[in-house]
Coordinates of C-alpha atoms in Angstrom, one line a residue:
M30 CA 11.0 16.2 12.1
S31 CA 10.0 14.6 8.8
W32 CA 7.0 15.5 6.7
S33 CA 4.2 12.9 6.3
Q34 CA 0.8 12.9 4.6
I35 CA -1.8 10.2 4.5
T36 CA -4.8 10.2 2.2
V37 CA -7.7 7.8 1.7
Q38 CA -9.6 8.7 -1.4
E39 CA -11.8 7.6 -4.3
S40 CA -10.2 9.7 -7.0
D41 CA -7.1 8.7 -8.9
F42 CA -3.7 10.4 -8.2
N43 CA -1.1 11.8 -10.4
L44 CA 2.4 10.3 -10.0
S45 CA 4.3 13.4 -11.3
E46 CA 2.4 15.6 -8.8
Q47 CA 3.2 13.3 -5.9
Y48 CA 6.9 13.1 -6.9
E49 CA 7.1 16.9 -6.9
L50 CA 5.3 17.1 -3.6
L51 CA 7.8 14.7 -2.0
R52 CA 10.8 16.4 -3.6
Q53 CA 9.6 19.8 -2.3
K54 CA 8.7 18.6 1.2
A55 CA 11.9 16.5 1.6
G56 CA 14.3 19.4 1.0
D57 CA 17.8 18.0 0.5
A58 CA 16.8 14.4 -0.3
G59 CA 19.3 12.1 -2.0
A60 CA 16.7 9.5 -2.9
I61 CA 13.0 9.4 -3.5
V62 CA 11.2 6.1 -3.9
L63 CA 7.7 5.8 -5.3
F64 CA 5.8 2.6 -5.4
T65 CA 2.5 2.3 -7.1
G66 CA 0.2 -0.7 -6.8
L67 CA -2.3 -1.5 -9.7
V68 CA -5.4 -3.6 -9.9
R69 CA -4.5 -6.8 -11.7
E70 CA -6.6 -8.2 -14.5
V71 CA -5.7 -11.8 -13.6
Y72 CA -5.7 -12.8 -9.9
S73 CA -4.4 -16.1 -8.9
M74 CA -4.7 -17.6 -5.5
E75 CA -1.8 -19.1 -3.3
P76 CA 0.1 -21.9 -5.1
D77 CA -1.1 -24.5 -2.6
R78 CA -4.8 -23.7 -3.2
K79 CA -6.5 -25.6 -6.0
C80 CA -8.1 -22.6 -7.7
Q81 CA -7.8 -21.4 -11.3
P82 CA -6.8 -17.8 -11.9
A83 CA -9.7 -15.5 -12.4
T84 CA -10.2 -12.6 -14.7
V85 CA -11.0 -9.6 -12.6
Q86 CA -13.8 -7.3 -13.7
G87 CA -13.6 -5.0 -10.8
L88 CA -12.4 -4.5 -7.3
T89 CA -14.4 -2.7 -4.6
L90 CA -12.4 -1.4 -1.6
E91 CA -14.1 -0.5 1.6
H92 CA -12.7 1.0 4.9
Y93 CA -13.8 2.3 8.2
P94 CA -13.3 6.1 8.1
G95 CA -11.2 7.5 10.9
M96 CA -9.8 4.1 12.0
T97 CA -8.2 3.5 8.6
E98 CA -6.4 6.9 8.6
K99 CA -5.2 6.5 12.2
C100 CA -3.8 3.1 11.3
L101 CA -2.0 4.4 8.2
Q102 CA -0.6 7.3 10.3
E103 CA 0.7 4.8 12.9
I104 CA 2.4 2.7 10.1
A105 CA 4.0 5.9 8.7
Q106 CA 5.2 6.9 12.2
K107 CA 6.7 3.4 12.7
A108 CA 8.7 3.8 9.4
N109 CA 9.8 7.3 10.4
S110 CA 11.1 5.9 13.7
R111 CA 13.2 3.2 11.9
W112 CA 14.7 5.2 9.1
P113 CA 15.9 8.7 8.7
L114 CA 13.1 9.8 6.4
L115 CA 12.7 13.4 5.2
A116 CA 9.2 12.8 3.8
T117 CA 6.6 10.1 3.6
R118 CA 3.5 10.0 1.4
I119 CA 0.7 7.3 1.4
I120 CA -2.4 7.4 -0.8
H121 CA -4.9 4.5 -0.7
R122 CA -7.9 4.4 -2.9
I123 CA -11.3 3.2 -2.0
G124 CA -14.5 2.5 -4.0
M125 CA -14.9 0.7 -7.3
L126 CA -11.7 0.1 -9.3
V127 CA -11.1 -1.8 -12.6
P128 CA -8.0 -3.5 -13.9
S129 CA -5.0 -1.3 -14.4
D130 CA -6.3 1.4 -12.0
Q131 CA -3.9 2.7 -9.5
I132 CA -4.8 1.5 -6.1
V133 CA -2.0 2.6 -3.8
L134 CA 1.0 5.0 -3.7
V135 CA 3.8 4.8 -1.2
G136 CA 6.5 7.5 -1.4
T137 CA 9.6 7.9 0.8
A138 CA 12.4 10.4 0.7
S139 CA 15.7 10.2 2.5
A140 CA 19.2 11.4 2.2
H141 CA 20.2 7.8 1.2
R142 CA 18.6 5.3 -1.2
S143 CA 18.8 2.3 1.2
A144 CA 16.6 4.1 3.8
A145 CA 14.2 5.2 1.1
F146 CA 13.9 1.7 -0.5
D147 CA 13.7 -0.2 2.8
A148 CA 11.1 2.2 4.3
A149 CA 8.9 2.1 1.1
Q150 CA 9.0 -1.7 1.2
F151 CA 8.2 -1.7 4.9
L152 CA 5.3 0.7 4.5
M153 CA 3.8 -1.5 1.7
D154 CA 4.2 -4.7 3.6
Y155 CA 2.4 -3.2 6.6
L156 CA -0.3 -1.7 4.4
K157 CA -0.9 -5.1 2.9
T158 CA -1.2 -6.9 6.2
R159 CA -2.2 -4.3 8.9
A160 CA -4.4 -1.6 7.2
P161 CA -8.1 -2.1 7.6
F162 CA -9.3 -2.3 4.0
W163 CA -11.7 -4.9 2.7
K164 CA -11.6 -5.9 -0.9
K165 CA -14.4 -7.4 -2.8
Q166 CA -13.4 -8.8 -6.2
Q167 CA -15.8 -9.2 -9.1
T168 CA -15.2 -11.8 -11.8
L169 CA -17.3 -13.4 -14.4
K170 CA -18.1 -16.2 -11.9
G171 CA -19.4 -13.8 -9.3
S172 CA -17.9 -11.7 -6.5
H173 CA -16.1 -12.6 -3.3
W174 CA -14.1 -11.0 -0.5
V175 CA -10.4 -11.3 -1.0
E176 CA -8.7 -13.2 1.8
S177 CA -5.3 -12.4 3.2
R178 CA -2.5 -14.4 1.6
Q179 CA 0.0 -16.5 3.6
S180 CA 2.8 -15.0 1.5
D181 CA 1.9 -11.5 2.8
S182 CA 2.0 -12.7 6.4
D183 CA 5.3 -14.5 5.8
T184 CA 6.8 -11.3 4.2
I185 CA 6.0 -9.1 7.2
K186 CA 7.8 -11.4 9.7
R187 CA 11.2 -9.9 8.7
W188 CA 10.2 -6.5 9.9
Q189 CA 8.8 -7.8 13.2
L190 CA 12.1 -8.9 14.5
H191 CA 12.7 -5.2 15.3
D192 CA 9.2 -4.3 16.6

């Protein structure tokens, strides 16, 4: 049985602490993969959309408490059923964030690097397309809700062959 922890929070997180937690909980891991997503200052739309890149002033993330955590847990369970993971860690921030803030952390630990890398990428792809978060972006031209991108939907198709 692998260890898994999911957190949705407003506060920032410390990468060193999260690495040490994964290392401790994983036991005899041969690989630990950490992915950290950041709020970008410049946001550009899909290449086929005729929209100029925008300078981001802030990003507000909203979620539905209870439903979001349940969904993240299901995504983590799905990863654990596909790969021999020893530990999984997901942190997703909510509230008002500014460019360069950490927004998400995905951590995986396994005996072998390929499982840790693949599972981390799977988790991030599923978080991006399936997790119930709503993002409102503030720019100098105003604010708008961020729509899902076709490239994210295309990326997740490779994992669905095995669902």
